[in-house]
Coordinates of C-alpha atoms in Angstrom, one line a residue:
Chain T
X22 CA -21.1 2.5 -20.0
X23 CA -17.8 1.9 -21.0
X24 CA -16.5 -2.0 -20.1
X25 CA -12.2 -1.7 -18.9
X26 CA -10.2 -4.3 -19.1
X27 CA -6.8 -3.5 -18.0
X28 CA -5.3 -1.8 -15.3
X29 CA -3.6 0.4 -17.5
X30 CA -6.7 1.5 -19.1
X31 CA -8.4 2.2 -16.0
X32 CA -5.7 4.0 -14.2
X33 CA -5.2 6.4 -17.6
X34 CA -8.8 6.9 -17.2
X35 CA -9.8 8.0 -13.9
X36 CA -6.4 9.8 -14.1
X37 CA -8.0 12.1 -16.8
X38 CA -11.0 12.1 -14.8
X39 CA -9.1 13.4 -11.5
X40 CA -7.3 16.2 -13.4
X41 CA -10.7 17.3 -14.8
X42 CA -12.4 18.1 -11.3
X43 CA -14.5 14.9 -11.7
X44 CA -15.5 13.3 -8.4
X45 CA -15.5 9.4 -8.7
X46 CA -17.5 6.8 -6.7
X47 CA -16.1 3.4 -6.3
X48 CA -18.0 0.2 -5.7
X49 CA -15.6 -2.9 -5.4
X50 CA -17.4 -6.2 -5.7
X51 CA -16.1 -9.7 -6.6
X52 CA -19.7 -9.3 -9.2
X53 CA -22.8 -11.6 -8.5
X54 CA -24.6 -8.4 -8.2
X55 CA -27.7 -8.4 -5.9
X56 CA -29.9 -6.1 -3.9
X57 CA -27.0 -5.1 -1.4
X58 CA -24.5 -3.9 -4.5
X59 CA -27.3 -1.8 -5.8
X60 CA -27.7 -0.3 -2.6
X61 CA -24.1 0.8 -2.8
X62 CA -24.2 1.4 -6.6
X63 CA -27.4 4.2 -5.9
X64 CA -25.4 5.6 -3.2
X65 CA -22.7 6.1 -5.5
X66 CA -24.7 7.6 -8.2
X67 CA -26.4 9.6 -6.4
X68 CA -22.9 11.4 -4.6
X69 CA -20.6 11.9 -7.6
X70 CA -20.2 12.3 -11.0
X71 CA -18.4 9.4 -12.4
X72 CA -19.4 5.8 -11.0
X73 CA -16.8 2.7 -11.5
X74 CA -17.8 -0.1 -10.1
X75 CA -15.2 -3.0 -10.2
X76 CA -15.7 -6.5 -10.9
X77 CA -12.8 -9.0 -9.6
X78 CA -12.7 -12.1 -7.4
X79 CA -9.7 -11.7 -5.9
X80 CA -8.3 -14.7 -5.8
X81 CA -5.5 -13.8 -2.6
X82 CA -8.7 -13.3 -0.1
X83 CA -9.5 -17.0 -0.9
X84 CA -8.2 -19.3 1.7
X85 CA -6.5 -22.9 0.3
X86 CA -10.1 -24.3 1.5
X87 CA -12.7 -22.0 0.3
X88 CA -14.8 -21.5 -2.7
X89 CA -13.0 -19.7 -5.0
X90 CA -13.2 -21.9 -7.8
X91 CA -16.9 -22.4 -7.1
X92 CA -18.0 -18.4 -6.6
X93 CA -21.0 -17.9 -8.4
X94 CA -20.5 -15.7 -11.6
X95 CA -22.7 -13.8 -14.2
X96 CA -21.5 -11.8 -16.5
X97 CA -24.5 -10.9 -17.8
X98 CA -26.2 -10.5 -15.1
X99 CA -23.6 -7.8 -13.4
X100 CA -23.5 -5.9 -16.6
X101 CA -27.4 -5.1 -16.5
X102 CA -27.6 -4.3 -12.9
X103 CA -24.5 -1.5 -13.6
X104 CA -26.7 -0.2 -16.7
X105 CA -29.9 0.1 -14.7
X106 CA -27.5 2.2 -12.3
X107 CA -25.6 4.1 -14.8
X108 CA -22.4 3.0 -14.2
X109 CA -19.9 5.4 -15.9
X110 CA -16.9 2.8 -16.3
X111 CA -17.4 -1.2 -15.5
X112 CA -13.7 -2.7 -14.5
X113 CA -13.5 -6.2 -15.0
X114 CA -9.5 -7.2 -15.3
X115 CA -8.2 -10.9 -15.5
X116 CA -6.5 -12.0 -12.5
X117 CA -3.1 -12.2 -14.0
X118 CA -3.5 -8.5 -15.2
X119 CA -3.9 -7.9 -11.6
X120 CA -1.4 -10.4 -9.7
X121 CA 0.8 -10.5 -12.9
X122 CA 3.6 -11.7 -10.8
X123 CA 5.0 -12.5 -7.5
X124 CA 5.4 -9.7 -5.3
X125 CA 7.8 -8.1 -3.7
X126 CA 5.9 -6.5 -1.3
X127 CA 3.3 -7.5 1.8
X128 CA 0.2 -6.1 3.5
X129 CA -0.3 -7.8 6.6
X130 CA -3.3 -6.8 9.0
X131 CA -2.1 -6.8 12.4
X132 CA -5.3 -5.8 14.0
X133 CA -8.8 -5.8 13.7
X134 CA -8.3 -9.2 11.6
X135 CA -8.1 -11.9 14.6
X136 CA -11.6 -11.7 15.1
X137 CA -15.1 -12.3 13.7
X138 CA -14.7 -14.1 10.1
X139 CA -11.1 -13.5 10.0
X140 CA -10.5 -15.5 13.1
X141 CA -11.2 -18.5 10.9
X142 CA -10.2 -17.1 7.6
X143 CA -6.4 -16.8 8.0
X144 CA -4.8 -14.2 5.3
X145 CA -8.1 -13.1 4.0
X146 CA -7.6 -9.9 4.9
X147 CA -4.0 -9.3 4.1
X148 CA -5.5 -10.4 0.3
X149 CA -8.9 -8.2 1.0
X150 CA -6.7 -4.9 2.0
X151 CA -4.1 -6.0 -0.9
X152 CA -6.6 -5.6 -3.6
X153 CA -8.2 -2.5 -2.2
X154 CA -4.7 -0.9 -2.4
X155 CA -4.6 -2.0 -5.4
X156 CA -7.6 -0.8 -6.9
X157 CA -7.5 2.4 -5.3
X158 CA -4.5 3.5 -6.5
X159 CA -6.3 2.3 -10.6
X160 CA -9.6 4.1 -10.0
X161 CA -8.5 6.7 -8.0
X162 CA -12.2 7.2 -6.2
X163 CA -13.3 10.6 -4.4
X164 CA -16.0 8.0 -2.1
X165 CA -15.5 4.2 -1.9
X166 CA -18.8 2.4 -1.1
X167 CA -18.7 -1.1 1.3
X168 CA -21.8 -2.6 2.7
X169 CA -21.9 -3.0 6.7
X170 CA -22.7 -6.5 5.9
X171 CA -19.5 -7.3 6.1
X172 CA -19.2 -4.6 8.9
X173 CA -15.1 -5.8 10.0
X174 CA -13.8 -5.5 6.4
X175 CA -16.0 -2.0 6.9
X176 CA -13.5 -1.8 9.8
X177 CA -10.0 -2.9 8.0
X178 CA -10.8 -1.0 4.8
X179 CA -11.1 1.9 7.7
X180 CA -8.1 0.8 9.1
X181 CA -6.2 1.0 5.2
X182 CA -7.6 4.5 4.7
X183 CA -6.1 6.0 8.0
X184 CA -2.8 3.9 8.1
X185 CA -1.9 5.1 4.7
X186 CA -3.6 8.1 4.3
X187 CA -5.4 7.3 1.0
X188 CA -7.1 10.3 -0.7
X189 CA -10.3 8.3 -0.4
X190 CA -13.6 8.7 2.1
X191 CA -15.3 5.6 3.0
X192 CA -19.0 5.5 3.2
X193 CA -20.7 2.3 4.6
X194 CA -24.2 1.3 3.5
X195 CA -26.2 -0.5 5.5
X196 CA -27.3 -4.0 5.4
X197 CA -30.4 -4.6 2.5
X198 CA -32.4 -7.7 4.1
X199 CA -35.3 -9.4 2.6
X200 CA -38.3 -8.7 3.8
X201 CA -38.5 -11.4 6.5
X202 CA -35.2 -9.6 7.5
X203 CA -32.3 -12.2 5.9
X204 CA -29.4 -10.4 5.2
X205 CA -29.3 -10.1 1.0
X206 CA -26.0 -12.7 0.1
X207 CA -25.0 -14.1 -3.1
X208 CA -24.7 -16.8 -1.1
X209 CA -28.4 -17.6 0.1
X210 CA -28.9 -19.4 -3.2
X211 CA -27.1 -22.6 -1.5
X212 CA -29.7 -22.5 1.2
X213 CA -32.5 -25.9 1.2
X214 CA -35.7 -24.6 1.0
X215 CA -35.7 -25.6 4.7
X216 CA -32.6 -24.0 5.8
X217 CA -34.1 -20.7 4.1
X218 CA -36.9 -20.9 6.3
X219 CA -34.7 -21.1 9.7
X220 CA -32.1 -18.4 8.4
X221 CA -34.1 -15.3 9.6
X222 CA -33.4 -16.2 13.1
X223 CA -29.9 -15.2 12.4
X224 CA -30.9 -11.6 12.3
X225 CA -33.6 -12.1 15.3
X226 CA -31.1 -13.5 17.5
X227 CA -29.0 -9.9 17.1
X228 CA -32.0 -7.9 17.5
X229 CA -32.8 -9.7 20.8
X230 CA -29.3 -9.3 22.0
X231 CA -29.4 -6.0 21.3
X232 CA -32.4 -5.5 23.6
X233 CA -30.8 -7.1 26.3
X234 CA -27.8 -4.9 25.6
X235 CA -29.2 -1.6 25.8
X236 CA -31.2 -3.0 28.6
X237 CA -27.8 -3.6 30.5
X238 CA -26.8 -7.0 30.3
X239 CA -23.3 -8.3 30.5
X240 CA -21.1 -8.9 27.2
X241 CA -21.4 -12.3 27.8
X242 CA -25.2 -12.3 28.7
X243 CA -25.9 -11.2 25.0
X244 CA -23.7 -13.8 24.1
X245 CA -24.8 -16.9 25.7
X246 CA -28.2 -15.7 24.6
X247 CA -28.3 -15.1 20.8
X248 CA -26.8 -18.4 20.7
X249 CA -29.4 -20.2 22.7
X250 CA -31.4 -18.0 20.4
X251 CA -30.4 -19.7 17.0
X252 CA -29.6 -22.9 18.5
X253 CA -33.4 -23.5 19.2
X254 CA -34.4 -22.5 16.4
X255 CA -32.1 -23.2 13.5
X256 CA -30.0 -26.8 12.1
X257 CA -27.3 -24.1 11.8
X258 CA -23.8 -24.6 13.5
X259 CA -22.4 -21.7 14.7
X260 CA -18.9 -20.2 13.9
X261 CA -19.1 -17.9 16.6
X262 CA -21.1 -14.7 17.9
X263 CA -19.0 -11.7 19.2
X264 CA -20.4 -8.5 20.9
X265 CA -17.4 -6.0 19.9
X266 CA -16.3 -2.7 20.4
X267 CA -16.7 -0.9 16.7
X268 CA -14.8 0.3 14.8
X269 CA -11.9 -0.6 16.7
X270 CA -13.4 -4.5 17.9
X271 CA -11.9 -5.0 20.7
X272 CA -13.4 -6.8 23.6
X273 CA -14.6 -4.7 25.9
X274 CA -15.4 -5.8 29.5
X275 CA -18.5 -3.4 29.8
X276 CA -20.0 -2.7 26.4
X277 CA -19.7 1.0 25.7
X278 CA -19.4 3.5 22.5
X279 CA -20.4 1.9 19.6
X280 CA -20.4 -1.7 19.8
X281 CA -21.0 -4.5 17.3
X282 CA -23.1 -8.0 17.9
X283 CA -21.7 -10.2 14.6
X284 CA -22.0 -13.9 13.9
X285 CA -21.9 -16.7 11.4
X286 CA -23.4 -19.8 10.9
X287 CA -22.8 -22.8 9.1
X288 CA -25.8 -24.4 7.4
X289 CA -25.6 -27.6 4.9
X290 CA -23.8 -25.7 1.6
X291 CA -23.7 -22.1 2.7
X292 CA -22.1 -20.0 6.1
X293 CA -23.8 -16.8 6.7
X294 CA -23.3 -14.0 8.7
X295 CA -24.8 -10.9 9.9
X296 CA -24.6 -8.2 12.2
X297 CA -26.1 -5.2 14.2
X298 CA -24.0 -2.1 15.2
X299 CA -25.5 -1.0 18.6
X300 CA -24.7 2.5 20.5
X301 CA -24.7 2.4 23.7
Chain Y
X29 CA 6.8 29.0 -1.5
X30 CA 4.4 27.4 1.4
X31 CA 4.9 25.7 4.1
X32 CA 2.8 23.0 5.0
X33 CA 2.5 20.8 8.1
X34 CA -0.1 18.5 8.7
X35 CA -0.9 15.5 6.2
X36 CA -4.5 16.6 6.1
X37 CA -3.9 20.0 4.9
X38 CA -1.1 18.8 2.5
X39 CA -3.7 16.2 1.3
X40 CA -6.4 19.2 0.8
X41 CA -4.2 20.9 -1.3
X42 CA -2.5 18.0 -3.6
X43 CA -6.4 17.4 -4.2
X44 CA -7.4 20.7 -5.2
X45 CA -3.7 20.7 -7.7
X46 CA -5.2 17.5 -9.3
X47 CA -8.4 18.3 -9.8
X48 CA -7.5 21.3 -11.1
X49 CA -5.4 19.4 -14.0
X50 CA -1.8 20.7 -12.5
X51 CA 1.0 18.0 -12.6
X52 CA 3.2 17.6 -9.4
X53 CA 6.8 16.7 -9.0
X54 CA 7.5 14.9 -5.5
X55 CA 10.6 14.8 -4.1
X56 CA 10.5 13.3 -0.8
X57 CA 13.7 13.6 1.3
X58 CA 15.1 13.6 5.1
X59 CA 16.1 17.0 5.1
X60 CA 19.9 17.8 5.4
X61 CA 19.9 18.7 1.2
X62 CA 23.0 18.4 -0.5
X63 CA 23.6 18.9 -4.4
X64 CA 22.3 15.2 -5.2
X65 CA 19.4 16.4 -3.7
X66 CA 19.2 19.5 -5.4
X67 CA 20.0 17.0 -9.2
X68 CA 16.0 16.1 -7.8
X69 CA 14.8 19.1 -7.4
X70 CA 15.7 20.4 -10.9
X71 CA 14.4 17.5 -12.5
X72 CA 11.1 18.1 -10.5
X73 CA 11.0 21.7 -10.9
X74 CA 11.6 21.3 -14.9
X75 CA 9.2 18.6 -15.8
X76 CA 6.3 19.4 -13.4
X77 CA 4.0 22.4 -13.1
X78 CA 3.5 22.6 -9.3
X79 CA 7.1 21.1 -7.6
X80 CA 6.6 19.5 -3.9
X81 CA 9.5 18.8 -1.9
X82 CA 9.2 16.8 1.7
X83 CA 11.7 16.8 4.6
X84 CA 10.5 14.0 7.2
X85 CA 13.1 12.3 8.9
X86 CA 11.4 9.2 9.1
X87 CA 11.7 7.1 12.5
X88 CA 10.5 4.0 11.0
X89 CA 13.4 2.9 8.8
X90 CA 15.9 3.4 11.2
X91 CA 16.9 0.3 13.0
X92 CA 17.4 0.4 17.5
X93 CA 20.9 0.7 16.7
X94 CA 20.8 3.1 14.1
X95 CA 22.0 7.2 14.5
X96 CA 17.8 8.3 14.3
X97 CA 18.9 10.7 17.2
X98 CA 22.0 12.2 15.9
X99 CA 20.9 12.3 12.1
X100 CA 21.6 15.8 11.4
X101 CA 19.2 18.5 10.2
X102 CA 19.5 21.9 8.8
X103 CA 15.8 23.4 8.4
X104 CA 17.3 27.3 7.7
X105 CA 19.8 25.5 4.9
X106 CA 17.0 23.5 3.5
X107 CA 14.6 26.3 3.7
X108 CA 17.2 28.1 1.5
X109 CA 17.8 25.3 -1.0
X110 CA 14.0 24.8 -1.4
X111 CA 13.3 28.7 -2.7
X112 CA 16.8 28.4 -4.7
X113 CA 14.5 25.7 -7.1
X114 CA 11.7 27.4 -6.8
X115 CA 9.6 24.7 -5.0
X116 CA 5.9 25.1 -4.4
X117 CA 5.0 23.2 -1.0
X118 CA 7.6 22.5 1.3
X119 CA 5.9 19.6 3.5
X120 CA 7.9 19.5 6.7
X121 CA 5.5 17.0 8.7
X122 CA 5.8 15.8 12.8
X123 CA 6.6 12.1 13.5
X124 CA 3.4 12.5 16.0
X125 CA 1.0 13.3 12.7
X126 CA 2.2 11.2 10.3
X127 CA 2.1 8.1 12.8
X128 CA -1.0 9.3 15.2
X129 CA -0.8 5.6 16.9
X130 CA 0.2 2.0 16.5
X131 CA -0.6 1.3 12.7
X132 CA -3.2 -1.9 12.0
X133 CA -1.7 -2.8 8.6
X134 CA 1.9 -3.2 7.9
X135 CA 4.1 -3.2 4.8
X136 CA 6.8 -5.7 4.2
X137 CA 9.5 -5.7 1.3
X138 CA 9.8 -9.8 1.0
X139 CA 12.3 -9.6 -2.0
X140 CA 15.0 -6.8 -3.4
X141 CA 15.3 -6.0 0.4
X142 CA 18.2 -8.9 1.5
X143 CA 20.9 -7.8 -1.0
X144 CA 23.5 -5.0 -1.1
X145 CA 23.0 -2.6 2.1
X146 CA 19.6 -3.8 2.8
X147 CA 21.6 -7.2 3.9
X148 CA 22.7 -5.0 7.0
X149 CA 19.7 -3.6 7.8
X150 CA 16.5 -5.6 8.7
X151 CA 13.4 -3.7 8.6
X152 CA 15.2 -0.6 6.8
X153 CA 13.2 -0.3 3.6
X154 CA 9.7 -1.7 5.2
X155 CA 9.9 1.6 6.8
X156 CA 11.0 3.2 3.6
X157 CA 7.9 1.7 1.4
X158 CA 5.6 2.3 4.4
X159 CA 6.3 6.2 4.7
X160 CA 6.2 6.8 1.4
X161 CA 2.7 4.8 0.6
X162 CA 1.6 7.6 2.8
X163 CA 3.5 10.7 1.3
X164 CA 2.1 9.7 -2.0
X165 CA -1.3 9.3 -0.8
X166 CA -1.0 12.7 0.5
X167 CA 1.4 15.0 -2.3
X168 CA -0.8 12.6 -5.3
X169 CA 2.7 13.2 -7.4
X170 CA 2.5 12.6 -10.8
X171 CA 6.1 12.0 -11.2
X172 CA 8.5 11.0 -8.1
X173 CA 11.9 11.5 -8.3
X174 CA 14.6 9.5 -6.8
X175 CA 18.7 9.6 -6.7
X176 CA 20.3 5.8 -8.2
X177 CA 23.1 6.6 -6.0
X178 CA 20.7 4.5 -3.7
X179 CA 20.1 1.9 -6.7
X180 CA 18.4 -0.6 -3.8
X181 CA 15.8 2.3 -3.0
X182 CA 14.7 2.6 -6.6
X183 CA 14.6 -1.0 -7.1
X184 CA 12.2 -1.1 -3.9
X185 CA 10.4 1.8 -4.7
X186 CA 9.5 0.7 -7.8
X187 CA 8.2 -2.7 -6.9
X188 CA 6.0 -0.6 -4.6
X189 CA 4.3 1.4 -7.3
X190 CA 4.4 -1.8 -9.7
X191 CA 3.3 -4.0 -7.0
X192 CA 0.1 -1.4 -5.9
X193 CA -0.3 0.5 -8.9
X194 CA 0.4 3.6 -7.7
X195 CA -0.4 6.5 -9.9
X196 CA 3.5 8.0 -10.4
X197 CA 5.7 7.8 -12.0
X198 CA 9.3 6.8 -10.6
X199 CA 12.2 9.0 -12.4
X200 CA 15.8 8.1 -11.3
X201 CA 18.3 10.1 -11.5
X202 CA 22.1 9.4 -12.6
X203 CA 24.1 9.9 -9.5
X204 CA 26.4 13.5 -8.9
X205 CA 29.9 12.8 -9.2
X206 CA 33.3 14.9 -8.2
X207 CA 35.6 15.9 -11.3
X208 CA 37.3 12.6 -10.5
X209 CA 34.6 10.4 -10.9
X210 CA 33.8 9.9 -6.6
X211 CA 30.3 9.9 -6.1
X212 CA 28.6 13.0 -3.8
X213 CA 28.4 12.1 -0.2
X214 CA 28.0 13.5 2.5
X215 CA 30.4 11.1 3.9
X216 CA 33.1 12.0 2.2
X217 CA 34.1 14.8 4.7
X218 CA 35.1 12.6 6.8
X219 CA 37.8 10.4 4.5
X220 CA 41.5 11.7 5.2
X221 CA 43.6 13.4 2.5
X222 CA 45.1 9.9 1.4
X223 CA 41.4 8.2 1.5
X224 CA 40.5 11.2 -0.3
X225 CA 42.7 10.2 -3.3
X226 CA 41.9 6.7 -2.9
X227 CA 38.6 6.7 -3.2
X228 CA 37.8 7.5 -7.0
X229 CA 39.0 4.0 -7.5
X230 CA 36.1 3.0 -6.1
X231 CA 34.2 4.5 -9.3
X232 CA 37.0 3.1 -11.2
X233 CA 36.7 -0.7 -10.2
X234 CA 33.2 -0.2 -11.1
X235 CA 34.4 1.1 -14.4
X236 CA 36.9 -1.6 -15.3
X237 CA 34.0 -4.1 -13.8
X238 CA 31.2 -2.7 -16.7
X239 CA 33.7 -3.2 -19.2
X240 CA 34.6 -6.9 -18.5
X241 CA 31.2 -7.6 -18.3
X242 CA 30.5 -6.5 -21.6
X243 CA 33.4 -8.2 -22.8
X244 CA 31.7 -11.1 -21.5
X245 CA 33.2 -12.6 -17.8
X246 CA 31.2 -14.0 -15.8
X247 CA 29.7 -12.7 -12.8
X248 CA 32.4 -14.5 -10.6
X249 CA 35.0 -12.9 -12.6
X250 CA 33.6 -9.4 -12.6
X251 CA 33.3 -9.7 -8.7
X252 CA 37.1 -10.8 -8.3
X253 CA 38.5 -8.4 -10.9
X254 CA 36.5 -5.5 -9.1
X255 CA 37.7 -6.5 -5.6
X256 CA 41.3 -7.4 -6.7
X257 CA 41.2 -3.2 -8.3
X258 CA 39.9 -2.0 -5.1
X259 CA 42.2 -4.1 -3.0
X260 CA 45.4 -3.3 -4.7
X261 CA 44.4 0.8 -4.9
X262 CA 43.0 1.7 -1.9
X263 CA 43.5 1.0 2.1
X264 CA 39.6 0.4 1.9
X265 CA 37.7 -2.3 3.9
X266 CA 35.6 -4.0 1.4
X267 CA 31.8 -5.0 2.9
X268 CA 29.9 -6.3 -0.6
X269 CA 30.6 -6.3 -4.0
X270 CA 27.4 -7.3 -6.2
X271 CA 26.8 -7.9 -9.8
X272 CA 22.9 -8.1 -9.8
X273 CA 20.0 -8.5 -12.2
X274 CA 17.9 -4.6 -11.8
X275 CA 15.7 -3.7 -10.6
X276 CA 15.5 -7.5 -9.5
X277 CA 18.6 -7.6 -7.9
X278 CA 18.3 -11.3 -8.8
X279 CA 21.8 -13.0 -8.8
X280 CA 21.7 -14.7 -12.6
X281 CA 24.1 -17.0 -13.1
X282 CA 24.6 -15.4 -17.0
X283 CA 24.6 -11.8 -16.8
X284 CA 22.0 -10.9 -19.0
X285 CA 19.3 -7.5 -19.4
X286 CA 20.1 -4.5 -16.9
X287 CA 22.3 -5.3 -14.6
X288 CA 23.8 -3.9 -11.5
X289 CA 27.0 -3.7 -10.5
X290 CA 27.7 -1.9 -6.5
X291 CA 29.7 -2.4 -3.9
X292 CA 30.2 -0.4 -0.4
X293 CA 33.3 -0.3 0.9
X294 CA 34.5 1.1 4.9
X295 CA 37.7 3.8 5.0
X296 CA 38.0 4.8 8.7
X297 CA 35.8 7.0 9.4
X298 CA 33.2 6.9 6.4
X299 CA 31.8 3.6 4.6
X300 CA 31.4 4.9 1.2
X301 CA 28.9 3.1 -1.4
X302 CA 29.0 3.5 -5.2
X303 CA 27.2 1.5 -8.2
X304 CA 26.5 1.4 -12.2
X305 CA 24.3 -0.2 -14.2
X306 CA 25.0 -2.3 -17.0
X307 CA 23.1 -2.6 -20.0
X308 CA 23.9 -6.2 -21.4

């Protein structure tokens, strides 16, 4: 496994890789590796025949507010995980390699951002899709890799693709849970012991509002619902909980298509969210 | 030479070039070639294997007021000048496939945009950068080629690819110029026999400009001395004259690095631009 550090470095590399007839698999994180990265990194090792999996916390998808100074890192960590899955090339630039100066140009998303987590998280997408341009156009991938986890930056990166035609396919991978069906986070380590215990509901609550959605209830049925769902049995406050047309998430009066049922919840030191897709 | 006209099939085949190790010239254009045009083509066609050329006029840097309708168009003509250099892949794509439906993500040039002639025309090169993220996503040039008669378009086209690491590289070319020094236009049909003569001095000022600069006026002086040659040479209408940092077009109040010096300036029937850059 070969480490990069620059830009420059990375973009002469998968450049020679390209004109070679190599296909590349690209798995962007922002590092803190768990089950839900390897999941994507098997994926990409088992489709093509370079793997680069990039290592960057961006810090333009990080609002004045959040927890960029406090994301967890571990070097070490990340670097075993991508030699247990063969990892060709390991990108880890410095920020200022990356942002080395203002910029003159702008990616705003006008849609498929005002919902869901980027309701509340203003400009994290503009910084999510600004990377991912970014780092697209430096590993030049044949197959990106995203977890439907984080099923609307599934969407967006969807939305980047089409708008601007980049030579890449995206392939979501869905959600690893534990096995009492918590979503895998890097997050979940800031969870009490007793908050750990009442975070399954999270993913319950969507697979009860699912039944009642394939069993014909209204958009805002499911709704109301999953929340009484979590309110009784979790200290969690809620963000919100959206039932959503997909890929597209829109609100559709009568749920049709492929939908998605998303929330997020606040607990003591942590917010998490989940998500079902649902076809209907 | 092919003919290609959907983005996916022009995307298949870029693909195949690069995997295959061939490098590609691009030379995207709006059809209507004239012998600037045809300065890009030879550069293309003699540093590149595989040379593509692209004729799109593009709907999206036009302004509502702007001649969109009545820009004119010559496919026969172009056809012909395309085999004369021996391109590869003529990519002649519809407005109706290259934007399939309202676009999610947008582009936005927040700096080198408000100077010069993009001063005049809001929104101009946001459609510029935004078109051509997607023709280099779909010809994957290794080398783009691009006229410095339009000095503003390189200096914006090359904060793109700086600002999103795109994989080309931007080659300007020295702007075609008439025995007596008037840059090619195809504008300059329409000055009279009298505007005709005038209008080398426009070069000229430029000229007489470089060489106080080097001397070492200042940018105020360098302005007046190239208005007052204009003024007292020519019946011309003077819109800008600018003395810029480049590609920053920063105004510095010591003229120092490359520099820029342009100006545009309105006969009767034809508003003529012109521009040099200064190494200080």
């Amino acid at each position: 496994m070969e480490i990069i550090e620059t830009p420059k470095e990375m973009q002469r590399i998968s450049t020679l890789l390209q004109a070679s007839g190599k296909t590349i698999g690209f798995v962007p994180t922002m590092g803190y590796l768990h089950e839900g990265h390897e999941k994507l990194l098997e994926a990409a090792r088992k489709e093509n025949e370079i793997v680069v999996l990039s290592i960057f916390v961006n810090p333009l998808q990080f609002g004045p507010n959040e927890d960029l100074d406090r994301y967890p890192r571990d070097e070490a960590h990340d670097r075993k995980v991508a030699l247990k899955h063969k990892v060709d090339y390991l990108f880890f630039p410095h920020a200022e390699a990356m942002y080395p100066g203002p910029s003159s140009i702008e990616l705003t998303v006008k849609r498929r951002a005002d919902v869901l987590c980027g309701r509340s998280r203003q400009g994290h997408f503009d910084g999510v899709v600004t990377v991912l341009s970014k780092l697209f156009n430096l590993c030049r991938p044949s197959k990106t890799y995203f977890g439907l986890k984080d099923a609307q930056q599934v969407a967006v990166v969807d939305a980047l693709i089409e708008d601007f035609n980049f030579p890449v396919e995206l392939v979501p991978v869905p959600t690893v849970r534990e096995a009492d069906g918590l979503a895998k986070s890097s997050r979940n380590v800031y969870l009490s012991e007793q908050e750990r215990k009442e975070a399954p509901f999270i993913y319950q609550s969507l697979l009860h509002g699912k039944e009642l959605a394939l069993q014909g209830a209204s958009r805002e049925q499911v709704v109301s619902e999953v929340q009484a769902f979590i309110e009784e049995r979790t200290h969690g406050r809620i963000d919100y909980i959206e039932f959503l047309s997909y890929p597209d998430l829109q609100q559709l009066d009568k749920p049709k298509g492929q939908m998605i049922l998303a929330t997020a919840v606040f607990f003591e030191k942590a917010r998490l969210i989940d998500n079902i897709l649902i076809d209907m």
